[in-house]
Short mmCIF file of C-alpha atoms in Angstrom, two decimals:
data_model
loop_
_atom_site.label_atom_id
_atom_site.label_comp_id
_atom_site.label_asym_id
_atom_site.label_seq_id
_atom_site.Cartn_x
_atom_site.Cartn_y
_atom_site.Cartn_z
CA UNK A 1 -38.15 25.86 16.34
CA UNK A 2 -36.68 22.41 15.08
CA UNK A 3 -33.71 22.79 13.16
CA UNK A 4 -33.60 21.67 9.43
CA UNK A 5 -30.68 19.24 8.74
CA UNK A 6 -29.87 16.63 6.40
CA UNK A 7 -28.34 15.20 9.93
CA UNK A 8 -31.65 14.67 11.56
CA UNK A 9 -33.15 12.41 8.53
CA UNK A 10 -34.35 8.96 10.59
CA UNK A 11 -31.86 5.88 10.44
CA UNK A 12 -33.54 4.22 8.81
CA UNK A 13 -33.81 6.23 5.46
CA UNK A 14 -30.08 6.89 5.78
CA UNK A 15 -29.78 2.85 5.88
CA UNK A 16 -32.58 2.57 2.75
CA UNK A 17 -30.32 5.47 1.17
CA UNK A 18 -26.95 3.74 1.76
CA UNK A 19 -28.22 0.28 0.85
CA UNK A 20 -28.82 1.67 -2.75
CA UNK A 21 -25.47 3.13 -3.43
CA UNK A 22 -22.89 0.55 -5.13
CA UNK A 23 -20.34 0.66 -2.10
CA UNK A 24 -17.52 0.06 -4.53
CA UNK A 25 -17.78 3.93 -5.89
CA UNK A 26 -17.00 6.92 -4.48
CA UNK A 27 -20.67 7.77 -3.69
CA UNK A 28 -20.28 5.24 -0.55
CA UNK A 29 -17.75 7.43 0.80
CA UNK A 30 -18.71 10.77 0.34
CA UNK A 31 -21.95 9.63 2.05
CA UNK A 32 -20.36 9.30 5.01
CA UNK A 33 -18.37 12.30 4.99
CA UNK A 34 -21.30 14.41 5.00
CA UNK A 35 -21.94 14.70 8.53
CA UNK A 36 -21.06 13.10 12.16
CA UNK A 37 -24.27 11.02 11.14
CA UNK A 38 -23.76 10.17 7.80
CA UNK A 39 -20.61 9.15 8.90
CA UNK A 40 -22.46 6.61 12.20
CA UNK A 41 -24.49 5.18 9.49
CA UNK A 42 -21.81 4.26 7.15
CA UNK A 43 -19.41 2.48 9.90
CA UNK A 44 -22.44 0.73 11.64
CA UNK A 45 -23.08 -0.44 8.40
CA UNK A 46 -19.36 -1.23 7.31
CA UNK A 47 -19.95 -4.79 6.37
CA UNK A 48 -21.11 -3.37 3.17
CA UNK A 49 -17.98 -2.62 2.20
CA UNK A 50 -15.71 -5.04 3.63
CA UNK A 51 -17.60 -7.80 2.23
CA UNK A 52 -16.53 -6.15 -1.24
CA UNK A 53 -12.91 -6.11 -2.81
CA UNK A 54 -12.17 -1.97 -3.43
CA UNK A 55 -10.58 0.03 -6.43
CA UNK A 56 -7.59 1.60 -5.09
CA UNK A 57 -7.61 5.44 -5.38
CA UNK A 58 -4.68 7.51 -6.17
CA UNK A 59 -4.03 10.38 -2.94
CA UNK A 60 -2.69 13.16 -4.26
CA UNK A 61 -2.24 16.94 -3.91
CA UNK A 62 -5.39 18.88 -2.82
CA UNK A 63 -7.38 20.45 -5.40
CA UNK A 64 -6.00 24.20 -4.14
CA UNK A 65 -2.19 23.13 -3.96
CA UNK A 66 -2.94 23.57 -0.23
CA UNK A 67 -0.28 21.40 0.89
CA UNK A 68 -1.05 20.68 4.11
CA UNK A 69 -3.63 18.07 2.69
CA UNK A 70 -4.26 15.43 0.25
CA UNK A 71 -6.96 14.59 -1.95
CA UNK A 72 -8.30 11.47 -4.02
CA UNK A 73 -8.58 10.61 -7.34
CA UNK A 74 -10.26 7.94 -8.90
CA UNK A 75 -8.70 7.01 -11.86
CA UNK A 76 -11.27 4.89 -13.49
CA UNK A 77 -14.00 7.69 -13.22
CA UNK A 78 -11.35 10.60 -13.50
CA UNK A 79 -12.65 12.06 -11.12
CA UNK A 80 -10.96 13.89 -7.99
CA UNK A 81 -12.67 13.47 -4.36
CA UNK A 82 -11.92 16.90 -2.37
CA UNK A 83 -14.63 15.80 0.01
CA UNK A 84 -12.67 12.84 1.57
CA UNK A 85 -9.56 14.90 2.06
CA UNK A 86 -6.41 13.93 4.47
CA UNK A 87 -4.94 16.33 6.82
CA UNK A 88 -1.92 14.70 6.06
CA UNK A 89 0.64 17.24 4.65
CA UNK A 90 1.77 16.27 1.21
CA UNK A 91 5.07 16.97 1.90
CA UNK A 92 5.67 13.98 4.30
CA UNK A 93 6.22 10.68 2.10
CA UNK A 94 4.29 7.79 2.69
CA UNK A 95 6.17 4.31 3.35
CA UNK A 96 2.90 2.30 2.87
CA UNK A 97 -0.51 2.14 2.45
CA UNK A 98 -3.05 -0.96 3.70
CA UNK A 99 -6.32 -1.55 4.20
CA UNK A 100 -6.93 2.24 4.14
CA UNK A 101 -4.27 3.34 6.18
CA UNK A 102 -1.59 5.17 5.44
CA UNK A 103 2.00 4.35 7.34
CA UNK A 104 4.49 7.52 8.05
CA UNK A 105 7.44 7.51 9.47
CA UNK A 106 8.85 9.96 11.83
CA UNK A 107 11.78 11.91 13.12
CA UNK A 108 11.79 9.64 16.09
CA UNK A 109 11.96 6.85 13.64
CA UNK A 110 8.38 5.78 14.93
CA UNK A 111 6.19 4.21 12.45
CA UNK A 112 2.60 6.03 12.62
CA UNK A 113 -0.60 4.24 11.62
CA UNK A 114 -2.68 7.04 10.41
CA UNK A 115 -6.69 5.98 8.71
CA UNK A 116 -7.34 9.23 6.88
CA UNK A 117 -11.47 7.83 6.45
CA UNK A 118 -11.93 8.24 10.33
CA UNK A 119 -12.72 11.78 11.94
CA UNK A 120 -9.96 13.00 13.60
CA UNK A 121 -10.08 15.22 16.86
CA UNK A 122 -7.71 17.81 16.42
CA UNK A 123 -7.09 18.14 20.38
CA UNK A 124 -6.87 14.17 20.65
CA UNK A 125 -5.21 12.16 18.44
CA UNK A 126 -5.67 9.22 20.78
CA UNK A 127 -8.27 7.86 18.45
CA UNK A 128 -8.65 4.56 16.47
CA UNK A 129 -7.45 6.08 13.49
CA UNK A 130 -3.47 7.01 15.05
CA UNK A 131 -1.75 3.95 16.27
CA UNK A 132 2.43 4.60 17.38
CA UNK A 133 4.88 1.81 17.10
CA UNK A 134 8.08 1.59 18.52
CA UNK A 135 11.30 2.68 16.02
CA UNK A 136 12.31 0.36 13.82
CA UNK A 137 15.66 1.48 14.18
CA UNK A 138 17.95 4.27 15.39
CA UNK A 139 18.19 7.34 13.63
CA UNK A 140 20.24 7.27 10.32
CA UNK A 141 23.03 9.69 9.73
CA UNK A 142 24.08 8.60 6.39
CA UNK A 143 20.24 9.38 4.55
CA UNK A 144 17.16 11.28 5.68
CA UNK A 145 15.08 9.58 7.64
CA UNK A 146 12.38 9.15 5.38
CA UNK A 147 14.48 7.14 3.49
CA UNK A 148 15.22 4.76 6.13
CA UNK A 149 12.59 2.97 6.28
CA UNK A 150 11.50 1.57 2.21
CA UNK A 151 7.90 -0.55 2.63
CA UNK A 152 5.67 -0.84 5.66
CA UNK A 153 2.60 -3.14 5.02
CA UNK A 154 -0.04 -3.97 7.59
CA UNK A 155 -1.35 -7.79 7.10
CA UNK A 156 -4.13 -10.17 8.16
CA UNK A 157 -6.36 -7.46 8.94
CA UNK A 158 -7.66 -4.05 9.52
CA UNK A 159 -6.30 -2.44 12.45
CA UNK A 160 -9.91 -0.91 13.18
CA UNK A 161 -11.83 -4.17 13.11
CA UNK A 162 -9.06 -6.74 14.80
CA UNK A 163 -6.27 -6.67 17.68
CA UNK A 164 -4.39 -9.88 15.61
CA UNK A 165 -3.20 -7.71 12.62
CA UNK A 166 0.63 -7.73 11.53
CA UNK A 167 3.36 -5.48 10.45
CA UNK A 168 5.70 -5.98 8.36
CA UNK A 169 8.49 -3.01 7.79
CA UNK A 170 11.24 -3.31 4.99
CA UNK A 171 14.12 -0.89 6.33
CA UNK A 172 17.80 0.44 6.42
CA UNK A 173 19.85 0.76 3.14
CA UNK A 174 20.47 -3.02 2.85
CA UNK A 175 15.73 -3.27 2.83
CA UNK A 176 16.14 -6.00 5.65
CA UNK A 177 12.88 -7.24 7.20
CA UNK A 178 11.47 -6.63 10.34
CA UNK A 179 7.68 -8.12 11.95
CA UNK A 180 5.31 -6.66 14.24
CA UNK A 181 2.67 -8.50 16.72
CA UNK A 182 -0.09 -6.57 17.64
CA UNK A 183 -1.85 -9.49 19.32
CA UNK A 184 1.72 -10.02 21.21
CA UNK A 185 1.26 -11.37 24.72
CA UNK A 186 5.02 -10.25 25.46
CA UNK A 187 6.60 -6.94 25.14
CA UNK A 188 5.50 -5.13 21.85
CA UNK A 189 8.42 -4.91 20.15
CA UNK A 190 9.62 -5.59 16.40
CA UNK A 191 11.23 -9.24 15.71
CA UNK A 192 13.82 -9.27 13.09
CA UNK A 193 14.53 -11.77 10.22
CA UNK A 194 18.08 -11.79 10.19
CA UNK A 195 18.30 -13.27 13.77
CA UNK A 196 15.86 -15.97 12.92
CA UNK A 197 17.35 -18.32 10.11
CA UNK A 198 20.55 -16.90 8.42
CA UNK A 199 20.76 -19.77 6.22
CA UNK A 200 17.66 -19.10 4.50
CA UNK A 201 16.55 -15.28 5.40
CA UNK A 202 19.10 -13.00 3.08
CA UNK A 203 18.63 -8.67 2.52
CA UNK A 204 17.34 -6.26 -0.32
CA UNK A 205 13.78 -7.14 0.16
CA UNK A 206 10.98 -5.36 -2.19
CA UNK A 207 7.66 -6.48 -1.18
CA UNK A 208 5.80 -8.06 1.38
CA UNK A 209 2.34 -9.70 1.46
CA UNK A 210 -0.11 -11.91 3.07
CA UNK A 211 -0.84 -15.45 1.31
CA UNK A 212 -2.78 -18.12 2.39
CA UNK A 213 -2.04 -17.86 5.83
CA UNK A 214 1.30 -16.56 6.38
CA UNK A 215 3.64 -13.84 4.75
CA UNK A 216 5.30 -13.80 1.78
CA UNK A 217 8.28 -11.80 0.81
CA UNK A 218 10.19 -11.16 -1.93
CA UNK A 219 14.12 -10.41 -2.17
CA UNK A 220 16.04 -9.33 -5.18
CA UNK A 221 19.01 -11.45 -4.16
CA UNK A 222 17.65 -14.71 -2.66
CA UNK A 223 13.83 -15.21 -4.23
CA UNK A 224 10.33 -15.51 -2.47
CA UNK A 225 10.52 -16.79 1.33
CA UNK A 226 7.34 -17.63 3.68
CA UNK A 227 7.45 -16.97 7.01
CA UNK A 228 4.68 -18.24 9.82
CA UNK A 229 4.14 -14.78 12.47
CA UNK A 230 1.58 -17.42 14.51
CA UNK A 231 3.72 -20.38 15.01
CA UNK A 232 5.29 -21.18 18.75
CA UNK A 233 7.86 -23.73 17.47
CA UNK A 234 10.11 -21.17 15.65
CA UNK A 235 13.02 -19.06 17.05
CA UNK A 236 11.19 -15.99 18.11
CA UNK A 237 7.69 -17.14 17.37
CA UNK A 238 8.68 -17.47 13.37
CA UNK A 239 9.25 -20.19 11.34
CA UNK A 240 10.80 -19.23 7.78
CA UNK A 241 10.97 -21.24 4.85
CA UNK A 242 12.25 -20.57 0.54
CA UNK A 243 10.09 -20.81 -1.55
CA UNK A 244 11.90 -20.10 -4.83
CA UNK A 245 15.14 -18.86 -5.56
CA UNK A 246 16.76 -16.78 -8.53
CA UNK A 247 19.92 -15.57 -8.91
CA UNK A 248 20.85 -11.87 -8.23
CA UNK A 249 19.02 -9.11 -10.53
CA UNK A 250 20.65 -5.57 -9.85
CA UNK A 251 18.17 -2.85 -8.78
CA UNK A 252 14.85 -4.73 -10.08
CA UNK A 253 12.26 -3.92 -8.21
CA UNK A 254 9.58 -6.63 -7.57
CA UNK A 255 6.26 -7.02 -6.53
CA UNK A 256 3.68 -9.46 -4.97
CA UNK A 257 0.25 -9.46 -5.35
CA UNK A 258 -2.94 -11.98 -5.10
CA UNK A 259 -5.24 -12.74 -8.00
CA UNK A 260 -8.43 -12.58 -8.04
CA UNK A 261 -8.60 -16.03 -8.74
CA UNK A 262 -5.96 -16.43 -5.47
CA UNK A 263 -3.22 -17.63 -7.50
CA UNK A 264 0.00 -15.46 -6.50
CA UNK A 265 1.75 -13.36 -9.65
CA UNK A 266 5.00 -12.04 -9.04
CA UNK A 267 5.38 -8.43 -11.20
CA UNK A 268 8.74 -7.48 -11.83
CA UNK A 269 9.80 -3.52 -13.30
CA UNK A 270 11.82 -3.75 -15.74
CA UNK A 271 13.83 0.33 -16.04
CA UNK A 272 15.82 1.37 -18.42
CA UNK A 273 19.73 1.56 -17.72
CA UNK A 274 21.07 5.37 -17.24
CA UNK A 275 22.16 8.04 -15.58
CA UNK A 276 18.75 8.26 -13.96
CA UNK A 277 17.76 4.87 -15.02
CA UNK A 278 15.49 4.57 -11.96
CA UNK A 279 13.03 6.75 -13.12
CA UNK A 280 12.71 5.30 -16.63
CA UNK A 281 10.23 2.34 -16.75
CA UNK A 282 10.85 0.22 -19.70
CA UNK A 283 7.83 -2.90 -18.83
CA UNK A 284 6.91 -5.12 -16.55
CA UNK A 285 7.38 -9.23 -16.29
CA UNK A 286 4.32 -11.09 -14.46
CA UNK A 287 4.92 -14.39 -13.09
CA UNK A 288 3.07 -17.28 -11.12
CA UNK A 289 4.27 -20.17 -9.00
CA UNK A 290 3.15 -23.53 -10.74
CA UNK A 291 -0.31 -25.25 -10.17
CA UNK A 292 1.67 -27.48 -7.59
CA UNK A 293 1.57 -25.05 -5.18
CA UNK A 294 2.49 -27.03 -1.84
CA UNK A 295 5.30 -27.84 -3.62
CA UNK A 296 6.36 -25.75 -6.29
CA UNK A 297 9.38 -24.35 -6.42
CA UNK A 298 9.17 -22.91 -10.19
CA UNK A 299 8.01 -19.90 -11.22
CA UNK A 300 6.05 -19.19 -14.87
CA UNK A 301 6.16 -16.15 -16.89
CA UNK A 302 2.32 -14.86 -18.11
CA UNK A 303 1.36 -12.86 -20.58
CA UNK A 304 -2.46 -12.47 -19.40
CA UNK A 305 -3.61 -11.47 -15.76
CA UNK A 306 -6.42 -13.20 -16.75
CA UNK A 307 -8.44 -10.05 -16.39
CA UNK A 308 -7.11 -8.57 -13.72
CA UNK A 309 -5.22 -5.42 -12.73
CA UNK A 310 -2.36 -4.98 -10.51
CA UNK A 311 -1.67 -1.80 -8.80
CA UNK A 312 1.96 -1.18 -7.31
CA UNK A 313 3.90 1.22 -6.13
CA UNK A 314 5.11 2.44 -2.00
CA UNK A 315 2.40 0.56 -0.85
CA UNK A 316 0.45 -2.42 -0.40
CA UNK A 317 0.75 -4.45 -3.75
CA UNK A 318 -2.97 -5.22 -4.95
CA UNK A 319 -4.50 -7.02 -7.58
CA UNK A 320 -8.37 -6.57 -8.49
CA UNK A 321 -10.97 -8.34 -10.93
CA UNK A 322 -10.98 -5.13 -14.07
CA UNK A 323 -14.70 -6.56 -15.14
CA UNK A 324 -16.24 -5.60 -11.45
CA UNK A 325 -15.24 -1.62 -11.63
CA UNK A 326 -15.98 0.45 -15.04
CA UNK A 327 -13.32 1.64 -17.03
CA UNK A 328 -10.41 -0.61 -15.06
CA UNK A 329 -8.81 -2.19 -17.60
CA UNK A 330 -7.58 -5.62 -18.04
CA UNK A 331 -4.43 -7.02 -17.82
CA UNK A 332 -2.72 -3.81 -16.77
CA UNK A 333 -0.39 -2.60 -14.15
CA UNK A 334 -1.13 0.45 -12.61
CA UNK A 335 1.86 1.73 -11.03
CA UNK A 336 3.42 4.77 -9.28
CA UNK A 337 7.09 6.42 -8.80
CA UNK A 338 8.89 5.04 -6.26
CA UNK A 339 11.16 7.90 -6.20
CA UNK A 340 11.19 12.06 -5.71
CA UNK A 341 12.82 15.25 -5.90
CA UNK A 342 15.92 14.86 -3.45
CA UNK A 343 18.76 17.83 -2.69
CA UNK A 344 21.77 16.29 -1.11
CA UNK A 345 24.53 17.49 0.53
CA UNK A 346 26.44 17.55 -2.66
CA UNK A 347 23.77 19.63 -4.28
CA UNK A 348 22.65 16.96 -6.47
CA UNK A 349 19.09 15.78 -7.20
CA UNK A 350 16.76 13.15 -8.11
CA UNK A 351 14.54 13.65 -10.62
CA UNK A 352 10.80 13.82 -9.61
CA UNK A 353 8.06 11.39 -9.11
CA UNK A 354 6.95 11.46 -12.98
CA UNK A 355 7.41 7.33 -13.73
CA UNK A 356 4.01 6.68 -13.47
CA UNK A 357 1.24 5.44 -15.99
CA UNK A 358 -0.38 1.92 -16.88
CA UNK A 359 1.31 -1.12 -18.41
CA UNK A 360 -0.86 -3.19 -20.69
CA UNK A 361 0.58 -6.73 -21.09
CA UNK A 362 -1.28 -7.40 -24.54
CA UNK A 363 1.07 -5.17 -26.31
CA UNK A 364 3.54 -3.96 -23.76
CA UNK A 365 2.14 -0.01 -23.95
CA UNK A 366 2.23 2.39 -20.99
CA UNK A 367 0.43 5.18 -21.09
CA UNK A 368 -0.70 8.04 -18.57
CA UNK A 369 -3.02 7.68 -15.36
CA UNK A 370 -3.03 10.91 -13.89
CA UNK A 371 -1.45 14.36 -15.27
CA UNK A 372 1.53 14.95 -13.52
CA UNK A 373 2.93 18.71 -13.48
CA UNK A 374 6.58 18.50 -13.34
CA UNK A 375 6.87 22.61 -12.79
CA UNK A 376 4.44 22.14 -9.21
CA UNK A 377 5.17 18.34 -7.97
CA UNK A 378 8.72 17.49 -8.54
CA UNK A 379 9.75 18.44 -5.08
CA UNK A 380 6.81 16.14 -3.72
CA UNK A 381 6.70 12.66 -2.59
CA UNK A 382 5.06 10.06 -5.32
CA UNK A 383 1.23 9.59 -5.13
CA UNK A 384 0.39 6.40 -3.42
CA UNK A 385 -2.38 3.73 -3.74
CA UNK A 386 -4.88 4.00 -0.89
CA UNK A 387 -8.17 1.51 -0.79
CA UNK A 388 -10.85 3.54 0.84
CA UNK A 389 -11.99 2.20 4.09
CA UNK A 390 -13.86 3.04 7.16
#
């Protein structure tokens, strides 16, 4: 007697089925997590998706409080996606999110790579969705460990579709800078900025990003620097260069980001001063280098994104066109905490993860994204900004 399963439909209506779904929603991706075929389908067909720019989604706590899992929620459909859960527990902060990964770091100070869209084998986690790299540094004793290590972004590529990505880890308590080769020829191992130019490579970075062919990064105290991971001329395979400079802002956290329109905005969060002044979001400023780019060294403020939306937050900085996903609204910043709950050895605490909402620039408004409960989640790490990938 033939058994009757969605799982045995023929290939090719799965492909006529998938080819109809708009593979920017969340249909595309529940499709594939119905079933080991569903799911053979989708990747074989992946280019679907990668040929189209994605809506972050917001990973959060599972529907059940279950907290050895995440969920997803869309926030332009309000919708929450318990079918494309993580098995990551929600207790364990994330220090970055790209191209659907999510980056942890552990006790061993290891960085994980861990793709929560790829079926994982409990007994083997071997797979192509759980890549180890080496510590980024020893073991703290001044600061948890999680705290350690601030940013981790993965550039010029997805780790499941090329052996030439980068990574690019902001660590320590001074946020120095630290790259990864994954196409290295030489000994894996992570090269780090303040050996390479002193004169031009300071501390307290904030974000890092890919841009036109090489990374950017931005530091509170020196400005936005370049750096080339491909180039054999430079000390250590790098060659670093300013780009613009500003003087020193205390404790303003910035952010880079692409436009649509592949012009580069820098975002900076503007908090309110305070005992707990860090958790208080008063706006954000957007800026963009000069049309001159090769040689601009000036920055412009903006008070349009031109339609776009920026999302920031722990992870990878990303900006979108608002007119190609419904209900993503213009000229916005989406952003998360980039803080939580913390007891210290002194008994004090940081307040929770609750400075979170969306920043319009036309009149400087911020209002909610996603119901926070202060009485259940203030002992959690911040939701982060995942783009849904296979």
């Amino acid at each position: 007697m033939m058994e009757s399963s969605w799982s045995w439909l023929p290939d090719l209506v799965l492909e006529s089925i998938l080819t109809r779904l708009n593979p920017l929603s969340g249909d595309y991706f529940r499709f594939g997590a119905v079933c080991k075929e569903w799911y053979k389908i989708t990747k074989e067909n992946k280019s679907l998706i990668h040929s189209a720019t994605q809506i972050p989604l917001l990973m959060i706590p599972s529907i059940n409080k279950v907290k050895s899992r995440r969920s997803f929620y869309d926030l332009t459909n309000s919708g929450r996606y318990d079918s494309l859960h993580s098995l990551v527990p929600y207790t364990i902060k994330a220090c970055g999110s790209s191209y659907g990964w999510l980056i942890f770091l552990e006790k061993t100070m290891q960085i994980g790579l861990y793709n929560p869209f790829v079926k994982h084998s409990r007994k083997n986690r071997a797979d192509i969705g759980v890549i180890k790299l080496p510590p980024v540094m020893s073991t703290p004793n001044a600061i948890p460990y999680e705290y350690s290590v601030y940013k981790v972004v993965i550039l010029f590529g997805n780790p499941s579709l090329t052996q030439d990505y980068v990574v690019a880890a902001i660590y320590s308590a001074t946020n120095s800078l630290a790259i990864w080769k994954a196409s290295s020829r030489v000994e894996k191992k992570w090269i780090y900025l303040k050996d390479v130019r002193e004169d031009l490579v300071d501390k307290s970075y904030t974000d890092v990003m890919e841009y036109k062919g090489l990374i950017y990064a931005v530091s509170a105290s020196r400005g936005i620097i370049s750096i080339d991971p491909f180039s054999r001329t430079g000390n250590n395979g790098l060659v670093v260069k300013e780009i613009i400079g500003w003087p020193f802002i205390f404790r303003t956290p910035t952010y880079l980001a692409e436009s649509s329109k592949a012009k580069l905005f820098i975002i900076r969060r503007i908090k309110e001063l305070g005992d707990y002044y860090w958790h208080n979001n008063l706006k954000f400023e957007v800026y963009k280098l000069k049309d001159d780019f090769e040689n601009s060294t000036e920055m412009e403020q903006v008070d349009s994104l031109d339609g776009d939306a920026i999302f920031v937050g722990d992870g990878k900085s990303i900006c979108i066109a608002a007119s190609d996903f419904r209900n993503c609204k213009p000229n916005t910043v989406y952003f998360t905490d980039d803080g939580f709950m913390l007891p210290t050895r002194y008994g004090e605490v940081h307040w929770g993860p609750r400075d979170t909402g969306v920043f319009s620039l036309e009149d400087d408004s911020i209002k909610p994204h996603y119901p926070y409960d202060d009485s259940t989640q203030k002992f959690l790490p911040p939701a982060i900004w995942v783009t849904p990938m296979f």
